[in-house]
Short mmCIF file of C-alpha atoms in Angstrom, two decimals:
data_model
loop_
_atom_site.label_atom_id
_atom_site.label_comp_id
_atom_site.label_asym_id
_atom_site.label_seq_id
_atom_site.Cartn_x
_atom_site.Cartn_y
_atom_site.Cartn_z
CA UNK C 18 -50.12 -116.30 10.62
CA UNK C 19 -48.82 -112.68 10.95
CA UNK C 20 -51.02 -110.31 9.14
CA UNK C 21 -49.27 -108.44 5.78
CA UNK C 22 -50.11 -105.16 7.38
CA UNK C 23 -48.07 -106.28 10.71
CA UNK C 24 -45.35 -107.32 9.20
CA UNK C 25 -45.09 -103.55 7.25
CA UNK C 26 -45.15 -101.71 10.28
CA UNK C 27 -42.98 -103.70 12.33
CA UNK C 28 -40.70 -102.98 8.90
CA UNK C 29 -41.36 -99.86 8.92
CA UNK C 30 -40.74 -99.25 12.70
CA UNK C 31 -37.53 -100.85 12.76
CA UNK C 32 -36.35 -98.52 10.07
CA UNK C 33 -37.15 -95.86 12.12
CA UNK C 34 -35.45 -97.08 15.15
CA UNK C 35 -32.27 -97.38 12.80
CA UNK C 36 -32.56 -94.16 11.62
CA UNK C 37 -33.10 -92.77 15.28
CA UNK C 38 -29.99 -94.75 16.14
CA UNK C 39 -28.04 -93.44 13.55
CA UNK C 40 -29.16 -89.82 14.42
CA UNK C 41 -27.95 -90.14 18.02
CA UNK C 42 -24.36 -91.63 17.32
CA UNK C 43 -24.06 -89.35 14.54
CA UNK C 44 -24.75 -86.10 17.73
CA UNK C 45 -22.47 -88.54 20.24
CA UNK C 46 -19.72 -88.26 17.51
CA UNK C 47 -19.75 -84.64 16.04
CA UNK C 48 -22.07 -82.89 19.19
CA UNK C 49 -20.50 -80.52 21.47
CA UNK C 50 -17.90 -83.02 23.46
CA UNK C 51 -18.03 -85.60 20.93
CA UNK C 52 -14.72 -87.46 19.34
CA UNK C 53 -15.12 -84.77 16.59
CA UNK C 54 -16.26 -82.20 18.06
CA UNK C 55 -14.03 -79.68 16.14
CA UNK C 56 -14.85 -81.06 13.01
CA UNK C 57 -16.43 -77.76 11.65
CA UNK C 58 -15.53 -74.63 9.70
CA UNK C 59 -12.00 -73.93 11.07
CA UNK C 60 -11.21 -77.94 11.04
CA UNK C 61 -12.01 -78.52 7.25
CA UNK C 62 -9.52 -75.45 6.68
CA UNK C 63 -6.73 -77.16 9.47
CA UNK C 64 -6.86 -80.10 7.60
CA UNK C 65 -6.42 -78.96 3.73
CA UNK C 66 -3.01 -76.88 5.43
CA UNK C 67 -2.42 -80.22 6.68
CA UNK C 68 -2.34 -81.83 3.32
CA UNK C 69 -0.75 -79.85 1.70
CA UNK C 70 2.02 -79.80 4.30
CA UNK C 71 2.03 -83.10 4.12
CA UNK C 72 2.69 -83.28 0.34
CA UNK C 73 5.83 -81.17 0.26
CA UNK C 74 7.69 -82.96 2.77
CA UNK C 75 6.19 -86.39 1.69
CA UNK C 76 6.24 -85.90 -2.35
CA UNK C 77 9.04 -83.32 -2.64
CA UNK C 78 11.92 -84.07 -0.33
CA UNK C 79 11.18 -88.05 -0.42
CA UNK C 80 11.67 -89.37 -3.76
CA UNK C 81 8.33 -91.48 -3.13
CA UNK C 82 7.55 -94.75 -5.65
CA UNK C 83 4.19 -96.41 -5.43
CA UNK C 84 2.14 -98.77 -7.20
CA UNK C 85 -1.97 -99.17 -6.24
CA UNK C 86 -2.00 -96.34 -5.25
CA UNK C 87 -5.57 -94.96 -7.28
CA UNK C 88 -7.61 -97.45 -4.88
CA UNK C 89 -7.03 -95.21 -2.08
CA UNK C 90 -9.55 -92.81 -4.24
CA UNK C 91 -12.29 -94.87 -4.66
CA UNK C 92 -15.71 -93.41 -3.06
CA UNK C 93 -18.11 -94.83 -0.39
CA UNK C 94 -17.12 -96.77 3.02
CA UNK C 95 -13.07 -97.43 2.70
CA UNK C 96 -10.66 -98.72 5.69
CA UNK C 97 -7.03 -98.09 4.71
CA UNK C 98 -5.23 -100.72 6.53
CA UNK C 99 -1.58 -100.11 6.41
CA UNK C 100 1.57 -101.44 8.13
CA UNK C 101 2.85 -99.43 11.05
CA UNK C 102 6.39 -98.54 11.18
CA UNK C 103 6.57 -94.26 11.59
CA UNK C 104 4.55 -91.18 12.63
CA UNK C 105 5.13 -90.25 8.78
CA UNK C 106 2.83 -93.58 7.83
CA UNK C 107 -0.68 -92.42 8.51
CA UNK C 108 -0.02 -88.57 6.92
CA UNK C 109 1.81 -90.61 3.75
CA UNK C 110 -1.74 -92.33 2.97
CA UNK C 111 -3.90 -88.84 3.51
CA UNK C 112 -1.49 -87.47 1.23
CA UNK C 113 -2.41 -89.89 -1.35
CA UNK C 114 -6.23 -89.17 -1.71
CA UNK C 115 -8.61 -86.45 -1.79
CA UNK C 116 -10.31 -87.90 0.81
CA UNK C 117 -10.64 -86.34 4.37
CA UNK C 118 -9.38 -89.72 6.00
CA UNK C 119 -10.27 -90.15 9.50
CA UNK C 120 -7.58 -91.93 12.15
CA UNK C 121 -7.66 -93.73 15.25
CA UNK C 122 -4.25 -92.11 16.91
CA UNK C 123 -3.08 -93.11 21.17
CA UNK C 124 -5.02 -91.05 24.05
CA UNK C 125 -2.18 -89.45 24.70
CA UNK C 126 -1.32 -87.37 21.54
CA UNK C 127 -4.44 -85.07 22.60
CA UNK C 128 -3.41 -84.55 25.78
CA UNK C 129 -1.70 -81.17 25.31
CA UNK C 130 -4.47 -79.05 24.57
CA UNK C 131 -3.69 -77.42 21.27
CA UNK C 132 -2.50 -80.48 19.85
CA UNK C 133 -5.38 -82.50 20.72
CA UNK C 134 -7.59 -79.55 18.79
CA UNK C 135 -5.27 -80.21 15.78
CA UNK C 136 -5.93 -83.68 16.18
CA UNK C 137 -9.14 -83.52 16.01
CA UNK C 138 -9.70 -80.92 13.22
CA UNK C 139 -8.05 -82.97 10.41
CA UNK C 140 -10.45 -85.77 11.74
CA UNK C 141 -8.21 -88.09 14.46
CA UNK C 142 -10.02 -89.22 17.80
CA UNK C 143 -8.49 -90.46 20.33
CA UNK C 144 -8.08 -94.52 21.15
CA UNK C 145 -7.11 -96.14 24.41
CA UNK C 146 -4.09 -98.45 23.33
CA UNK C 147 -4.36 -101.89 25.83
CA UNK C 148 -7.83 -101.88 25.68
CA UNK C 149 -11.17 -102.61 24.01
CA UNK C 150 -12.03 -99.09 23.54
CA UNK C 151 -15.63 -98.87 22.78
CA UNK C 152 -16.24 -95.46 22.46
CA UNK C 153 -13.66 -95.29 19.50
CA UNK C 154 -14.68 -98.54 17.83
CA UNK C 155 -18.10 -96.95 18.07
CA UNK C 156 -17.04 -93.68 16.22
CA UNK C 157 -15.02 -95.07 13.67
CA UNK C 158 -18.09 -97.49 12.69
CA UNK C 159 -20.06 -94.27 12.92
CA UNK C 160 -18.13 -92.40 10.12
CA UNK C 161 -18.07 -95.52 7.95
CA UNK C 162 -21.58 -95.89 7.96
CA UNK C 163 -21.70 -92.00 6.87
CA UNK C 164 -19.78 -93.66 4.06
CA UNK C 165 -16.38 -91.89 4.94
CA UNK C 166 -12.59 -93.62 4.45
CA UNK C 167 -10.72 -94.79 8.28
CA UNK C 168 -7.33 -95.69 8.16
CA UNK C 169 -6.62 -98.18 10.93
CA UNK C 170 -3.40 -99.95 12.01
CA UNK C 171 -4.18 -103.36 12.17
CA UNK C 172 -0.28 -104.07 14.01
CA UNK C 173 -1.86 -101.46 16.35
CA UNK C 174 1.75 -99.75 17.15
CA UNK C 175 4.93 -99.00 15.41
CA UNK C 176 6.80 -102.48 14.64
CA UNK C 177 10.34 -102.28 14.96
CA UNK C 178 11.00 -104.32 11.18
CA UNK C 179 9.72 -104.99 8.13
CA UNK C 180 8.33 -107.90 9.59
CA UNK C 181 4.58 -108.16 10.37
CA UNK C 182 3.57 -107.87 13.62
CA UNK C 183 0.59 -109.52 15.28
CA UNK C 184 -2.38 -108.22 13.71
CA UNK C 185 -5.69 -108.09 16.04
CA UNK C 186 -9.50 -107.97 15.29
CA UNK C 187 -10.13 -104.45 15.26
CA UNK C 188 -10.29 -104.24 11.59
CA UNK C 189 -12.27 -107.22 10.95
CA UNK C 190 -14.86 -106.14 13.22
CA UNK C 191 -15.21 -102.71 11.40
CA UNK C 192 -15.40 -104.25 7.83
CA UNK C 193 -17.89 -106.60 9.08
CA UNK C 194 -20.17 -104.18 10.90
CA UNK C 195 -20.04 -101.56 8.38
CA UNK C 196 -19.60 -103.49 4.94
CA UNK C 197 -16.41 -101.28 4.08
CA UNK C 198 -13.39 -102.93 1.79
CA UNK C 199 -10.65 -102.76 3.09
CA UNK C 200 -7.40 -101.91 1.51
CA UNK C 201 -4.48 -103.75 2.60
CA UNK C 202 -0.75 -100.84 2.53
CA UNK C 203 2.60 -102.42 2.80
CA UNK C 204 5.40 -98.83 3.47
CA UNK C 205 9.22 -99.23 3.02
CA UNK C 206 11.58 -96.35 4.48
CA UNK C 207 9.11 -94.60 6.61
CA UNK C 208 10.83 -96.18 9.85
CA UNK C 209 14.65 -95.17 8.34
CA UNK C 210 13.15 -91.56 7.75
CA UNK C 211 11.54 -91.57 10.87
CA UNK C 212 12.13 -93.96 13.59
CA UNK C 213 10.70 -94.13 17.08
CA UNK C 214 12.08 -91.77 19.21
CA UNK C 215 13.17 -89.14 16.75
CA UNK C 216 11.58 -85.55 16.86
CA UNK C 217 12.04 -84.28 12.39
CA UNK C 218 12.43 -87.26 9.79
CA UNK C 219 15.45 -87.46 7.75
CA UNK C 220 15.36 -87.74 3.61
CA UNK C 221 15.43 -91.64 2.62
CA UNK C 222 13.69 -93.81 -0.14
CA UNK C 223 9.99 -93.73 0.73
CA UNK C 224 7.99 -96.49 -1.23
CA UNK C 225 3.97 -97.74 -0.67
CA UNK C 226 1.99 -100.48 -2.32
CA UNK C 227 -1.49 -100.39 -2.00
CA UNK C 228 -2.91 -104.12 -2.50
CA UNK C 229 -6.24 -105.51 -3.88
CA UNK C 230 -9.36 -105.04 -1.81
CA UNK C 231 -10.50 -107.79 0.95
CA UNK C 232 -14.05 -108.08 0.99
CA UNK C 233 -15.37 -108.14 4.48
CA UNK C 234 -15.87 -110.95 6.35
CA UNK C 235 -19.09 -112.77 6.93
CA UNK C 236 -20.30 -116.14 8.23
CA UNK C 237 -21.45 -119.34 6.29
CA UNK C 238 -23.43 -118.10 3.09
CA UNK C 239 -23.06 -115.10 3.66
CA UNK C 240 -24.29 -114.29 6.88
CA UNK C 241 -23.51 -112.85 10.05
CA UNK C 242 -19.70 -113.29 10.69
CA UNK C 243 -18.69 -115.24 13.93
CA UNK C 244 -15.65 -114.83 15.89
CA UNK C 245 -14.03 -117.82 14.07
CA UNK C 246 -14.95 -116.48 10.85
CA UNK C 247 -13.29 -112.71 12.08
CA UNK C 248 -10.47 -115.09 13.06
CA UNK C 249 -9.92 -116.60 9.76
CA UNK C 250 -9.70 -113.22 7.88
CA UNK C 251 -7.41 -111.61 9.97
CA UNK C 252 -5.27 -114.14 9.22
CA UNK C 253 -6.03 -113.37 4.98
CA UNK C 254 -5.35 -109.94 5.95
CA UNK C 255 -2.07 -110.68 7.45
CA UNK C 256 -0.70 -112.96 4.70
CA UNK C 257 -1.93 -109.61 2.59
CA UNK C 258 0.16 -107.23 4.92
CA UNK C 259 3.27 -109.57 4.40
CA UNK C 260 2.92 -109.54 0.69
CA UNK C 261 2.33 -105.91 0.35
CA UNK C 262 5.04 -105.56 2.20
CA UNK C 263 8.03 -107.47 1.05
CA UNK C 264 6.78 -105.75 -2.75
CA UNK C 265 7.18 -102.18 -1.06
CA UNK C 266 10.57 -103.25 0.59
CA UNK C 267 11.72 -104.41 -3.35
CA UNK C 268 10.39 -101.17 -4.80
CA UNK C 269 12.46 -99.07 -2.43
CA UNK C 270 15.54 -100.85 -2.77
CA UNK C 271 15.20 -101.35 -6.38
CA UNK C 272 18.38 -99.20 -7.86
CA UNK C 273 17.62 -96.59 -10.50
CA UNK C 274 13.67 -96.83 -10.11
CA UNK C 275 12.22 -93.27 -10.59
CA UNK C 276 10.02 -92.04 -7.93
CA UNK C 277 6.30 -92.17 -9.36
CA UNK C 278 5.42 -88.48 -10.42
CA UNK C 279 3.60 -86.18 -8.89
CA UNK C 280 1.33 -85.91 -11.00
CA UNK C 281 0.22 -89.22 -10.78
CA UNK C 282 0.10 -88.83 -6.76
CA UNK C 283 -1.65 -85.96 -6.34
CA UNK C 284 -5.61 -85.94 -7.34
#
């Protein structure tokens, strides 16, 4: 029989180990040559010009309607899941909160060296698309276990329709790993205002909904989720992907709708 005493240090040191591993992912992430490593002084200020960039062309020359959308606010670990359809979709969902959201964006975005500083100041690292990319799944787990919001594509890459593309693991295996909600985004007109291929966006009918959170998948009472269980809610995030976005479709082509005011948009 293990001895009380024992079984409080053996607690105690795997706490310690945790915290240890914490500290070191926490240097690999934000340390000099880390996936943030410009995430500092000079990046906090990059990214609030960002914003606010982002909410004059998003809230004043798109007449933007949205529903949901005060769940993107909520504190603690959050992954924004939206559908993928334009450039304009990930800087339409930082607009929305007060958050700093972080973003998984394609390797080759940071390629040009002042870009890829950019990039990383308002908090995007770089992913390797075709690939289990470890070092990225590993940050973004990182920053959601220092209880910050991620916005991943679950499509992956732009989809050519409103139609929902296949939607892959990546997500699940975040939500599981860190215990994050995750908030399901269907977008309407992003792709007409901005379509692959074109260099400015043009002014269209811009509408989100923002649906109710998943709670992250786990195994059989509530245990350790399996592949099949990561399986099985990816496809519950899916059907959620479709809904949210056939109601975002209606709310952009509904005639005579105001746009939501900003307002309301803007914490």
């Amino acid at each position: 029989m293990t001895s009380p005493v024992l079984d409080r240090r053996g607690s105690h040191a795997r706490r310690q180990n945790l915290r240890v591993a914490r500290l070191v992912s926490r240097w690999k992430l934000r340390g000099p040559g880390g996936l943030l490593a410009d995430d500092g002084f000079a990046g906090y200020w990059a990214w609030r010009a960002a914003r606010g960039l982002i909410r004059i062309l998003l809230f004043r020359i798109y007449r933007l309607r949205a529903t949901g959308y005060e769940s993107l606010r909520a504190s603690g670990p959050l992954i924004y899941a939206p559908v993928h359809r334009s450039h304009l979709d990930g800087p339409l969902i930082g607009g929305l909160t007060h958050r700093r959201v972080r973003y998984l964006g394609k390797e080759e975005l940071f390629r040009p060296k002042p870009l890829g500083w950019f990039m990383r100041s308002i908090g995007t690292f770089p992913v390797r698309r075709g690939e289990a990319d470890l070092d990225a799944m590993r940050g973004a787990l990182g920053l959601l276990n220092d209880g910050e919001a991620m916005l991943v594509f679950p499509e992956g890459t732009r989809q050519p329709s409103d139609d929902i593309g296949p939607v892959f693991d990546g997500t699940a295996w975040l939500a599981a790993k860190s215990g994050a909600p995750v908030l399901p985004v269907g977008i309407a007109g992003t792709r007409e205002a901005m379509p692959s291929g074109a260099k400015f966006p043009k002014r269209t009918q811009v509408a989100i909904v923002v649906g109710e959170p998943l709670v992250p998948p786990a195994g059989p009472d509530g245990g350790r989720a399996r592949r099949p269980d990561m399986t099985a809610w990816t496809a519950t995030l899916r059907e959620a992907l479709e809904d949210c976005q056939q109601r975002a479709r209606a709310l952009a082509d509904e005639p005579g709708r105001a746009r939501t005011p900003m307002r309301d948009l803007v914490p």
